[in-house]
Short mmCIF file of C-alpha atoms in Angstrom, two decimals:
data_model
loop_
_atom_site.label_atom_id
_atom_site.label_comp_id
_atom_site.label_asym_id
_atom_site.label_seq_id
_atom_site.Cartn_x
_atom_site.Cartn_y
_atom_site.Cartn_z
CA UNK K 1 -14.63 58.09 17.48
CA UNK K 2 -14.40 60.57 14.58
CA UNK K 3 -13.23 63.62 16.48
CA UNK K 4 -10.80 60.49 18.18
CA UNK K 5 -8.95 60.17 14.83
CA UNK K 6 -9.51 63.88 13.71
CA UNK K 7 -7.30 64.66 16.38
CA UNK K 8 -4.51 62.27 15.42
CA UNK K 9 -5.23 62.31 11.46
CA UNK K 10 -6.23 64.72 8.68
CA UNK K 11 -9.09 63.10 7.22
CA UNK K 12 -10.11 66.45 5.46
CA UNK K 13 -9.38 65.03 2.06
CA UNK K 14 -11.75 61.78 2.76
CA UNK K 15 -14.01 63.91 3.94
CA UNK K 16 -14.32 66.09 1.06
CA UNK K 17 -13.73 62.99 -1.50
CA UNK K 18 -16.95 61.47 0.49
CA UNK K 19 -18.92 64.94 -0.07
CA UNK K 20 -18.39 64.66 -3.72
CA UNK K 21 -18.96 61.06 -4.34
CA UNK K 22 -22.51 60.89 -6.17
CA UNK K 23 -24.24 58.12 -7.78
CA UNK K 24 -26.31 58.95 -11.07
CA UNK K 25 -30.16 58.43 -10.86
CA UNK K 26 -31.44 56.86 -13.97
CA UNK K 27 -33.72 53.52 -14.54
CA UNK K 28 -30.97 51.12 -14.63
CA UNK K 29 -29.66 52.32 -11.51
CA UNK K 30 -30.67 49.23 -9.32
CA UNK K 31 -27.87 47.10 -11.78
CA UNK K 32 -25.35 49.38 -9.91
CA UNK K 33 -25.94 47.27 -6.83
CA UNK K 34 -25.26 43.99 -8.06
CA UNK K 35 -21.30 44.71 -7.81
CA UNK K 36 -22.48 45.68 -4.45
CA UNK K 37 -23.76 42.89 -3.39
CA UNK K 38 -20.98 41.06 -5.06
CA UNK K 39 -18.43 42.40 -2.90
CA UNK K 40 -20.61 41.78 0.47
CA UNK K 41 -20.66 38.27 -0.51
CA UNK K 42 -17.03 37.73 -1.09
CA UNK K 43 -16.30 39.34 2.36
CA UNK K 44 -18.96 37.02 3.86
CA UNK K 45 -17.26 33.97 2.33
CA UNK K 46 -14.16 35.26 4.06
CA UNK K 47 -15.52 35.28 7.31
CA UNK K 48 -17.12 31.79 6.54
CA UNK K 49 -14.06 30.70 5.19
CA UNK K 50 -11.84 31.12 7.89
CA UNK K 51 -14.32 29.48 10.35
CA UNK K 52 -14.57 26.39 8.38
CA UNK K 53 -10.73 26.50 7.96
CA UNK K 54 -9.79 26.12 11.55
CA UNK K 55 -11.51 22.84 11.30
CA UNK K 56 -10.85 21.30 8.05
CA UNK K 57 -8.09 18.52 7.65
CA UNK K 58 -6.68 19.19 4.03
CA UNK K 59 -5.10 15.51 3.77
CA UNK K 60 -7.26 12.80 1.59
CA UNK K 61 -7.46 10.08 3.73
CA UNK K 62 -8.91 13.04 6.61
CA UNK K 63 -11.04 15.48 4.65
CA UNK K 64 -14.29 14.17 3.97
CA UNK K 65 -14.24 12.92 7.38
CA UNK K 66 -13.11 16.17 9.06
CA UNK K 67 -16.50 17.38 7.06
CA UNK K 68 -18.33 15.07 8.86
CA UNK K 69 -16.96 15.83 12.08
CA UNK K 70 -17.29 19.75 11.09
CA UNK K 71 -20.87 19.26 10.34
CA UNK K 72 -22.25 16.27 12.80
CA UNK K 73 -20.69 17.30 15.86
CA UNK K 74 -19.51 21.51 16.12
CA UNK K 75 -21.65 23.13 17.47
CA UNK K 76 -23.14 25.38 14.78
CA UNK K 77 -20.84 23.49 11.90
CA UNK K 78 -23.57 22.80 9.78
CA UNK K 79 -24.98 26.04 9.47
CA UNK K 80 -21.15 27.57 8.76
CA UNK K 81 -20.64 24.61 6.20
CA UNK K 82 -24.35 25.68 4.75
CA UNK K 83 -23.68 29.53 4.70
CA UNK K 84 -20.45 29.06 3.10
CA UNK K 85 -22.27 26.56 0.13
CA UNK K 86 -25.50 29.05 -0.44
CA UNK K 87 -22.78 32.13 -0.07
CA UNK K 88 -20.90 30.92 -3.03
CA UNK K 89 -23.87 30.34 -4.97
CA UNK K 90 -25.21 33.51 -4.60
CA UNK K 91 -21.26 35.35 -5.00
CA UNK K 92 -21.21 33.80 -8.02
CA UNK K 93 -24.57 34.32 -9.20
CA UNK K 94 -24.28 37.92 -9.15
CA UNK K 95 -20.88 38.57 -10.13
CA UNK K 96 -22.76 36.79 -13.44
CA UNK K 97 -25.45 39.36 -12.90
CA UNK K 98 -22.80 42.32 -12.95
CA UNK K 99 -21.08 40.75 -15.52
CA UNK K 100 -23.61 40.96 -18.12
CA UNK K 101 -25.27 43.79 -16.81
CA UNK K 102 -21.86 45.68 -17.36
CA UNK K 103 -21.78 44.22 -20.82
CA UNK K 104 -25.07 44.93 -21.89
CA UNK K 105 -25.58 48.67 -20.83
CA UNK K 106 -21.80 48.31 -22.50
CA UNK K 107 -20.31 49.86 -19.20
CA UNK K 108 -16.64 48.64 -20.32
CA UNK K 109 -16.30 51.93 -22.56
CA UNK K 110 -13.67 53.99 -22.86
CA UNK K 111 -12.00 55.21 -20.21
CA UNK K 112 -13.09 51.97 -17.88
CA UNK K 113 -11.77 49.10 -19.74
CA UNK K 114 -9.14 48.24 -16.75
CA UNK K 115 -11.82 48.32 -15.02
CA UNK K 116 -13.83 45.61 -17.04
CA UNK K 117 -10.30 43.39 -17.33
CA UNK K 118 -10.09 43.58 -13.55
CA UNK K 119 -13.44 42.38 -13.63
CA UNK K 120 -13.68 39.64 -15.46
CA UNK K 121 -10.52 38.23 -14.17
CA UNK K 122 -12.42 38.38 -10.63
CA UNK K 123 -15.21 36.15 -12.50
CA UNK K 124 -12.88 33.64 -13.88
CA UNK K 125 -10.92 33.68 -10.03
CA UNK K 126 -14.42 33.25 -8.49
CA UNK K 127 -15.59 30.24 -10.64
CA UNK K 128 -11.86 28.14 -10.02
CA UNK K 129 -12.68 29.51 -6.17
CA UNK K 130 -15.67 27.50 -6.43
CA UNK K 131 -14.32 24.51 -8.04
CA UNK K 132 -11.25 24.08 -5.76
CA UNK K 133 -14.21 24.67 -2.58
CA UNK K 134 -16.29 21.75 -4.28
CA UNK K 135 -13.47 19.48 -4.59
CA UNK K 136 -12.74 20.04 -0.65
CA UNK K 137 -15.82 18.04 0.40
CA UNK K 138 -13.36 14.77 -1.13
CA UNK K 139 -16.64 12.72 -2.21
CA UNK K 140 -17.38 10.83 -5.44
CA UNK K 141 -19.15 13.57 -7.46
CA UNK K 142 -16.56 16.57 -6.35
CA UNK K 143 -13.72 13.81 -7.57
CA UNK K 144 -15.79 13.34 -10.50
CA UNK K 145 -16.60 16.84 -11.60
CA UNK K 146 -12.89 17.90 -11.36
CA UNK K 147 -11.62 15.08 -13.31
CA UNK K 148 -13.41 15.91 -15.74
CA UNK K 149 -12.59 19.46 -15.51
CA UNK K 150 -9.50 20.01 -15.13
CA UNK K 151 -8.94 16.22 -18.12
CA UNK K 152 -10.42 19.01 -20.20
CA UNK K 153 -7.67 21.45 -19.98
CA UNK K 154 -5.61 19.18 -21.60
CA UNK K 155 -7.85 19.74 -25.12
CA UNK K 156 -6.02 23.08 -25.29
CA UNK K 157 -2.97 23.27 -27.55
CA UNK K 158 0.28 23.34 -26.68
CA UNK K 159 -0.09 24.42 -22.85
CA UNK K 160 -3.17 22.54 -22.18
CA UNK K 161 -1.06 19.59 -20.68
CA UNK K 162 1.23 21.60 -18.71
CA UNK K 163 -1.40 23.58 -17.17
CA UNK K 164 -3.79 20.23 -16.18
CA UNK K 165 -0.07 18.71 -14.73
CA UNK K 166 -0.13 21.70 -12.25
CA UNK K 167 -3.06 21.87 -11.36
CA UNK K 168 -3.91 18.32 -10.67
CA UNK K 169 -0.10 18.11 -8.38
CA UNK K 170 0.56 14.67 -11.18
CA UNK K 171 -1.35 12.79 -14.24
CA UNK K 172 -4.09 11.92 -12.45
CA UNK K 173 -6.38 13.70 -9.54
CA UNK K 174 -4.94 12.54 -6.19
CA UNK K 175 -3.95 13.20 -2.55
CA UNK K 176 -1.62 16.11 -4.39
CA UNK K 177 -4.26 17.37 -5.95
CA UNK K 178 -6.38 18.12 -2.58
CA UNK K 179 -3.35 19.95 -1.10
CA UNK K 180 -3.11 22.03 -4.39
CA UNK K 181 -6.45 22.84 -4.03
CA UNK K 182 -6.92 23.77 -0.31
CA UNK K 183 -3.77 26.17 -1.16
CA UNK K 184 -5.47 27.86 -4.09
CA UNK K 185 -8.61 27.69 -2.21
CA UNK K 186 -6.88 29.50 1.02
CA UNK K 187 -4.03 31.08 -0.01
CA UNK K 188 -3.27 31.98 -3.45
CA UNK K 189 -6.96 32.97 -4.98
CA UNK K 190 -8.05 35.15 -1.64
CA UNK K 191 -4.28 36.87 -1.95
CA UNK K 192 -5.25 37.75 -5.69
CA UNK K 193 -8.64 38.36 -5.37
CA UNK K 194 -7.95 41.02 -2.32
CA UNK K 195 -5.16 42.29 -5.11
CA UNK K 196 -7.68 42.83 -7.85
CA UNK K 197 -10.80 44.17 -5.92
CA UNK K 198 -8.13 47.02 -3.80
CA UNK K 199 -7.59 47.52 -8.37
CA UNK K 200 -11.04 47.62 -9.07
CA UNK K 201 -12.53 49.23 -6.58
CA UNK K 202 -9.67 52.55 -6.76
CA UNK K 203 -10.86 52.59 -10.53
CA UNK K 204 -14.50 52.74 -10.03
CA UNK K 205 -13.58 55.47 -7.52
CA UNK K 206 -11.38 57.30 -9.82
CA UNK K 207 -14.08 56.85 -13.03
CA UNK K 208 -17.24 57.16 -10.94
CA UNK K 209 -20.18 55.01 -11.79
CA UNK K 210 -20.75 54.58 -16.01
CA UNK K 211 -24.17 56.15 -17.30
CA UNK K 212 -25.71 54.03 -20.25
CA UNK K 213 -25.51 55.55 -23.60
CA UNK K 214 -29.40 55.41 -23.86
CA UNK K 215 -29.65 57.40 -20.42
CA UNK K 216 -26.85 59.97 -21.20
CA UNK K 217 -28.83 63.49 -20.72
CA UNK K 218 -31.72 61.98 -19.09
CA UNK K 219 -30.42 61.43 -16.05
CA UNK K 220 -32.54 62.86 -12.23
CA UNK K 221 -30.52 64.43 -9.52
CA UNK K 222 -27.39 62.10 -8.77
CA UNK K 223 -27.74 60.62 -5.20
CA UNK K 224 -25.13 61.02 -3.04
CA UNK K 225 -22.87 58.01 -2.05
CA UNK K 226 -22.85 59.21 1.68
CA UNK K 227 -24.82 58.08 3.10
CA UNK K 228 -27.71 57.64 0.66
CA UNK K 229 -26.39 54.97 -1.71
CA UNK K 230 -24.24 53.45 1.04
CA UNK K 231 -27.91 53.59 3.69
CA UNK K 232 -29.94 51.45 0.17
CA UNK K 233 -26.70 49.03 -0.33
CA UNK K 234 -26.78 47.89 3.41
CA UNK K 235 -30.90 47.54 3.00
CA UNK K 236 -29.94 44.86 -0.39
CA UNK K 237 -27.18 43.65 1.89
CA UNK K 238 -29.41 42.88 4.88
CA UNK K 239 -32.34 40.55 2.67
CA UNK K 240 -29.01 39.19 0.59
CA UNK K 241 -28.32 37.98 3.99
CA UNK K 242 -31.66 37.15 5.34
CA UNK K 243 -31.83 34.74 1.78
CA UNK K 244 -28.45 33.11 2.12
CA UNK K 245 -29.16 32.46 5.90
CA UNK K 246 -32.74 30.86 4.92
CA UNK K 247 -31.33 28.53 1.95
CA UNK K 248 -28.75 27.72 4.48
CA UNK K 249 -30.89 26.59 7.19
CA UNK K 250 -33.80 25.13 5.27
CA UNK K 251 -31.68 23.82 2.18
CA UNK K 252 -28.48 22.34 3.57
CA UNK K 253 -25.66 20.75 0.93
CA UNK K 254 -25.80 16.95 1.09
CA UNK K 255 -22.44 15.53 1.70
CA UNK K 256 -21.74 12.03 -0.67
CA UNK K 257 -19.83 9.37 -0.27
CA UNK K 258 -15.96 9.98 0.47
CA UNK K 259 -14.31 9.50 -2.80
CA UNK K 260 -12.62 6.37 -4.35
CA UNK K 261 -9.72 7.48 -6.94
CA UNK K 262 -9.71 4.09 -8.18
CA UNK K 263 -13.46 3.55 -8.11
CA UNK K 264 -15.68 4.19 -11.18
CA UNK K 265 -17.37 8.26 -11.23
CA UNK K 266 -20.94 7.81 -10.58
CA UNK K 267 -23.82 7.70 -13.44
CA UNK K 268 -25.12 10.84 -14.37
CA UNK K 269 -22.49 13.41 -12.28
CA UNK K 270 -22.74 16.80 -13.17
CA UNK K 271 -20.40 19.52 -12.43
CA UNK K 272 -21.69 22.99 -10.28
CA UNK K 273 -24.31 25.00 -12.18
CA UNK K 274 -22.50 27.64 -13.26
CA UNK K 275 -19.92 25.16 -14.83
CA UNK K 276 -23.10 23.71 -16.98
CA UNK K 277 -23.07 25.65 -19.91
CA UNK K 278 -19.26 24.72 -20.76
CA UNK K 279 -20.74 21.42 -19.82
CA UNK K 280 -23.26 21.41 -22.11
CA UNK K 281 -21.41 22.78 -25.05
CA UNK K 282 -18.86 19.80 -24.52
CA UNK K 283 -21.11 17.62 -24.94
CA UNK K 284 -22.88 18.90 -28.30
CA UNK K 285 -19.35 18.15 -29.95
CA UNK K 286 -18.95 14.57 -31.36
CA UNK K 287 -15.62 13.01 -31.03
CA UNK K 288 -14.40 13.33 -34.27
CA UNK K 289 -14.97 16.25 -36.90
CA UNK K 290 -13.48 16.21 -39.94
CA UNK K 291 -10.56 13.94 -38.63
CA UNK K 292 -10.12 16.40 -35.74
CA UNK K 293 -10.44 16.05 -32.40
CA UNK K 294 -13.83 17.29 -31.37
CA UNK K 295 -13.14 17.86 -27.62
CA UNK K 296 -10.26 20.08 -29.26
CA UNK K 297 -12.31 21.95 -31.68
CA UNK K 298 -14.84 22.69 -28.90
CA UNK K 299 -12.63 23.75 -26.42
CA UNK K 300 -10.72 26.02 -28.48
CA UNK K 301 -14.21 27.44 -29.53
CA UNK K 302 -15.22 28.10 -26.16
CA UNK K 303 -11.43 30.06 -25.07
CA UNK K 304 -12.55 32.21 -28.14
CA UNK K 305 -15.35 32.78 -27.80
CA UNK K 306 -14.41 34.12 -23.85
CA UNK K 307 -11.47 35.89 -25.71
CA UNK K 308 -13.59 38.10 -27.35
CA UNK K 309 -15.77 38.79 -24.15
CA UNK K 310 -12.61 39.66 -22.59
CA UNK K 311 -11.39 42.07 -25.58
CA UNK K 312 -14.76 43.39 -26.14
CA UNK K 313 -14.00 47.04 -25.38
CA UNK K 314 -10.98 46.80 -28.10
CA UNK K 315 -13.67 45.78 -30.42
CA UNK K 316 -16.79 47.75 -30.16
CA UNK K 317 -15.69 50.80 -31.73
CA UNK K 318 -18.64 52.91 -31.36
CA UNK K 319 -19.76 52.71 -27.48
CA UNK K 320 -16.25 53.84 -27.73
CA UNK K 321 -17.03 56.59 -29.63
CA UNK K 322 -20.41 57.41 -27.35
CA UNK K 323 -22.92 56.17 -30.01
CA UNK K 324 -25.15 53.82 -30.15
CA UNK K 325 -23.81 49.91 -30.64
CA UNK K 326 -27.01 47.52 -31.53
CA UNK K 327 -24.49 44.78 -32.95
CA UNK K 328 -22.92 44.50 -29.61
CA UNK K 329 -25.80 44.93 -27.65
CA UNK K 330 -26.63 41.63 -29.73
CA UNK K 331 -23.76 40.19 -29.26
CA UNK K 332 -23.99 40.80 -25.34
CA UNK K 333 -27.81 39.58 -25.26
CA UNK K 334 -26.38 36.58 -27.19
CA UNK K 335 -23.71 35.51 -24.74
CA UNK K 336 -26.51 35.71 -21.86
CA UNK K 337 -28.81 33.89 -23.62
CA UNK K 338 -26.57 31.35 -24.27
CA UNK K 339 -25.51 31.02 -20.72
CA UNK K 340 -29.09 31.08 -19.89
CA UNK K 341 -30.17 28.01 -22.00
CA UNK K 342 -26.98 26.01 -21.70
CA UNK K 343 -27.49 26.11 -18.10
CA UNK K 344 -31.18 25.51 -17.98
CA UNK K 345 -30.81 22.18 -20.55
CA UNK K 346 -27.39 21.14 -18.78
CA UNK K 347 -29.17 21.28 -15.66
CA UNK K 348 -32.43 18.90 -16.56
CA UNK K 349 -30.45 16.73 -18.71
CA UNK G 1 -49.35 -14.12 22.94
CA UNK G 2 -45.87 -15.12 22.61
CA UNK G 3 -45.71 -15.47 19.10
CA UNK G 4 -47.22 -12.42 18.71
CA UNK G 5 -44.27 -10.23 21.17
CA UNK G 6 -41.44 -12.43 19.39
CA UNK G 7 -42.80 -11.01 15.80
CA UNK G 8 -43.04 -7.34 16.91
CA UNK G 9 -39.74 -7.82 18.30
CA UNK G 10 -38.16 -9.18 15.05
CA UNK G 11 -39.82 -6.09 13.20
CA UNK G 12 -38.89 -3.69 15.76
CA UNK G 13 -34.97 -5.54 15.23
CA UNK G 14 -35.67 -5.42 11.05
CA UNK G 15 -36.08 -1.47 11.10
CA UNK G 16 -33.87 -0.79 13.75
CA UNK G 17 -31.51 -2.55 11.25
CA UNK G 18 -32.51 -0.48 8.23
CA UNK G 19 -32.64 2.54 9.81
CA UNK G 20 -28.35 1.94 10.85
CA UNK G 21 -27.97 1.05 7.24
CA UNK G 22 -29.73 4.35 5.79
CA UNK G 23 -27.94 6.34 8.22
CA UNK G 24 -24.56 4.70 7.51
CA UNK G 25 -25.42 6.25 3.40
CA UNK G 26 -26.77 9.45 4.09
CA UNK G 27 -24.83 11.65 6.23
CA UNK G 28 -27.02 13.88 8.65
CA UNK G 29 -26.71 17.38 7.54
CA UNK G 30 -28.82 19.15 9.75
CA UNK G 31 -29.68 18.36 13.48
CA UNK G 32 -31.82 15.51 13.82
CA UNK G 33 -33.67 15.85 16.60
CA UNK G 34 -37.06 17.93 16.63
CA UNK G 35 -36.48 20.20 19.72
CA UNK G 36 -33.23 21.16 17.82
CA UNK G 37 -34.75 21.66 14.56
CA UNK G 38 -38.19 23.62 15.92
CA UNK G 39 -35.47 25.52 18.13
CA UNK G 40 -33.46 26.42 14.35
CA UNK G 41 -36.66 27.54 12.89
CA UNK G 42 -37.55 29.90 15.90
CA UNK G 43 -34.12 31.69 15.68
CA UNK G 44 -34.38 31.60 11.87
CA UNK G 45 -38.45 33.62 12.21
CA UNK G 46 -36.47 35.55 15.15
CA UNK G 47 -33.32 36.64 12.70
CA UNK G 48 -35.89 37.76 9.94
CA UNK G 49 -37.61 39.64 12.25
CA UNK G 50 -34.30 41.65 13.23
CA UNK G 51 -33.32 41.83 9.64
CA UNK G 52 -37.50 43.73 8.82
CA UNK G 53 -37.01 45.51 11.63
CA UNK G 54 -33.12 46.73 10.11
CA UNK G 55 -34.49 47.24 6.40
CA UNK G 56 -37.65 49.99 7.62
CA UNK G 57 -35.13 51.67 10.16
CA UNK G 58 -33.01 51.98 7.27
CA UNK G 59 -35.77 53.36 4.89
CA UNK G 60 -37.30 55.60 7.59
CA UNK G 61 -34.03 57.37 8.00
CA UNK G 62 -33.05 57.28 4.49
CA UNK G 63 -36.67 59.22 3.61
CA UNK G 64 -35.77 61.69 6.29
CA UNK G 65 -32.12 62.18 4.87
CA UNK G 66 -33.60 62.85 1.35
CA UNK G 67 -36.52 64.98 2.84
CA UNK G 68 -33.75 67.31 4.71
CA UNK G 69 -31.66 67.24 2.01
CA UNK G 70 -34.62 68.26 -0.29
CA UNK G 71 -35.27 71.26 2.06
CA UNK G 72 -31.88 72.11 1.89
CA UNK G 73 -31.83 72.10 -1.77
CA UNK G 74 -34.76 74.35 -1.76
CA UNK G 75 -33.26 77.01 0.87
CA UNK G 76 -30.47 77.31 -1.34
CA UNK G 77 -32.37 77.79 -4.30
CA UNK G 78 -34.59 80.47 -2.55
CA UNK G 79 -31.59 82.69 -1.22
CA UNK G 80 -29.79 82.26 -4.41
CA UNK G 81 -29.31 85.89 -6.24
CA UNK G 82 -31.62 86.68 -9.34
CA UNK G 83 -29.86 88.23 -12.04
CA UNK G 84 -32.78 91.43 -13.22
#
């Protein structure tokens, strides 16, 4: 195959590019693999994806029962349905993982801060990827959870409105609002997600991998990317699999009752757990501070607060400068640990 | 006797009825039936067994790769001119 395409192709330059590619050996190494792992999961919700697509109905009145159908009676359509679910879960939970482990070992230094941007904009694509995905299943709680997510958009000044008017397809979550979804979910976030990895991925070739200020000079041998780093990934890959196939198969996602836009939401519905913290933090606000609009206050708090995690390169001057930043590493275990609890009382409240 | 056939029957009826109504709520999710679901577990032991059987393939080639490469390092190192 290889001498097939030498003889058509100079692949010299790869060749020598793969060569050089090395991956430094220090004791925070294994956090390398979580963007890894990441990335395997997103292509493995592609593949999903498009299986489940070729049987989903995107119309209100047919989607929750085209679920049904996709589960009950294809062959194999509840295990697809399942992977897909447990996939997600997992995508997201370690492009979490990678985010904060980038933060913390304060890998978003100069000269990689497009790389962190590119990033984090993958995170924020990833969680409205798994909101518009929740709201396909068209039951009561999905309805629910996106009411009230998207009714909270409209806290934000100025655009707020505008922004829950589009997204929603009208005032209220509807019909429209399916279709908008199933052509985020399908079309426009996979088309700018595919955008922003080709971006992120040519910059972590063109940086290399970041070593942690603490481990600068202490570093072992660096280990090869071909094929030793690329021969340990596939090992992670293989048990990521192995554990999303086994919480598919002995864990599979409920489906509720097909949703009612008229009907009231359901006691006690709680939106997807990594939408529980902003959850949470809604709900320590009381309606009315000071004559202002809690919701407001809270939500404005919260686009601040991600703001800053967004800018934080811009702002922590000395990882810039290759010293030692304690306040941010602070700051950083701060955000996780916030995350961390929000989630963990959000989710037995 | 009678009585007796004509009350199992209405009980048998009664949970054959409550059974439709809990399955008309809760939507099946995974096969029902236990030769399907004993046959989903088998393929589940047999799929980690492929993916053990990947993972120390893997490793056993990977410790090779790093013991050749260590060798190589070394027979570089030897042959490499002193300065006197």
């Amino acid at each position: 195959m290889m001498k097939w395409l030498e003889e058509r192709y100079d692949l010299s330059d790869l060749k020598e590019f793969a060569k050089k590619k090395h991956v430094p050996a220090h004791k925070h190494e294994l956090w390398y693999y979580t963007g890894g792992v990441a990335l395997f999961l997103i292509a493995f919700q592609f593949v999903t994806g498009m299986i489940l697509a070729l049987y989903y109905v995107p119309y209100f009145e047919q989607a929750h029962k085209s679920i049904i159908e996709i589960v009950t009676k294809l062959n194999m359509g509840w295990f697809f349905r399942s992977v897909h679910h447990w996939g997600a879960q997992l995508a997201i939970g370690f492009l979490f993982a990678h985010l904060f482990a980038t933060l913390l070992l304060k890998a978003y230094r100069k000269p990689r801060e497009l790389l962190w941007f590119s990033g984090f904009i993958l995170m924020g694509i990833s969680i409205f990827f798994g909101l518009s995905g929740y709201f396909l299943l068209w039951d009561e709680r999905a309805f629910a959870a996106v009411r009230v997510a998207t009714g909270g958009l409209s806290a934000i000044p100025l655009i707020g409105d505008t922004i829950k008017a589009f997204l929603r397809g009208g005032i209220d979550v509807t019909g429209e609002t399916l279709v908008r979804f199933y052509a985020f979910h399908v079309c426009v976030l996979p088309m700018a997600t595919l955008l922003l990895l080709v971006i992120h991925l040519a910059l972590v070739q063109h940086h290399g991998m970041s070593v942690p200020i603490s481990q600068q000079g202490k570093e072992s041998r660096p280990t090869p990317f071909f094929p030793n780093a690329l021969y340990k990934d596939a090992i992670i890959w293989l048990i990521v699999l192995g554990i999303v196939v086994t919480l598919a198969t002995l864990l599979p996602p409920e489906i509720g009752i097909k949703a009612d836009p008229l009907a009231p939401p359901p006691e006690n519905v709680k939106p997807e757990w990594y939408f529980l913290f902003l959850f949470q933090t809604l709900k320590l606000f009381p309606g009315d501070i000071l004559g202002l609009n809690g919701e407001v206050i809270a939500v404005m708090l919260v686009v601040l607060a991600m703001g800053f995690c967004f800018l934080i390169p811009f702002f922590d001057r000395k990882s810039h400068a290759g010293q030692r930043s304690s306040v941010f590493t602070l700051i950083g275990t701060l955000y996780l640990a916030y995350f961390i609890v929000m989630t963990i009382v959000g989710y037995f409240s | 006797m009678k009585l007796i056939l004509s009350s199992i029957a209405f009980l048998l009826s009664c949970m054959s009825y409550g059974i439709a109504l809990c399955a008309e709520t809760k939507i099946e999710v995974f096969p029902p039936t236990a030769y399907d679901q004993a046959t989903v577990y088998l393929n589940l032991g047999f799929f980690w067994a492929g993916i053990i059987g990947l993972v120390i393939l893997l490793k056993l080639k990977l410790r090779e790769l790093e013991r050749t490469q260590k060798m190589e390092r070394e027979e570089a190192e030897k042959s490499a001119p002193l300065l006197e």
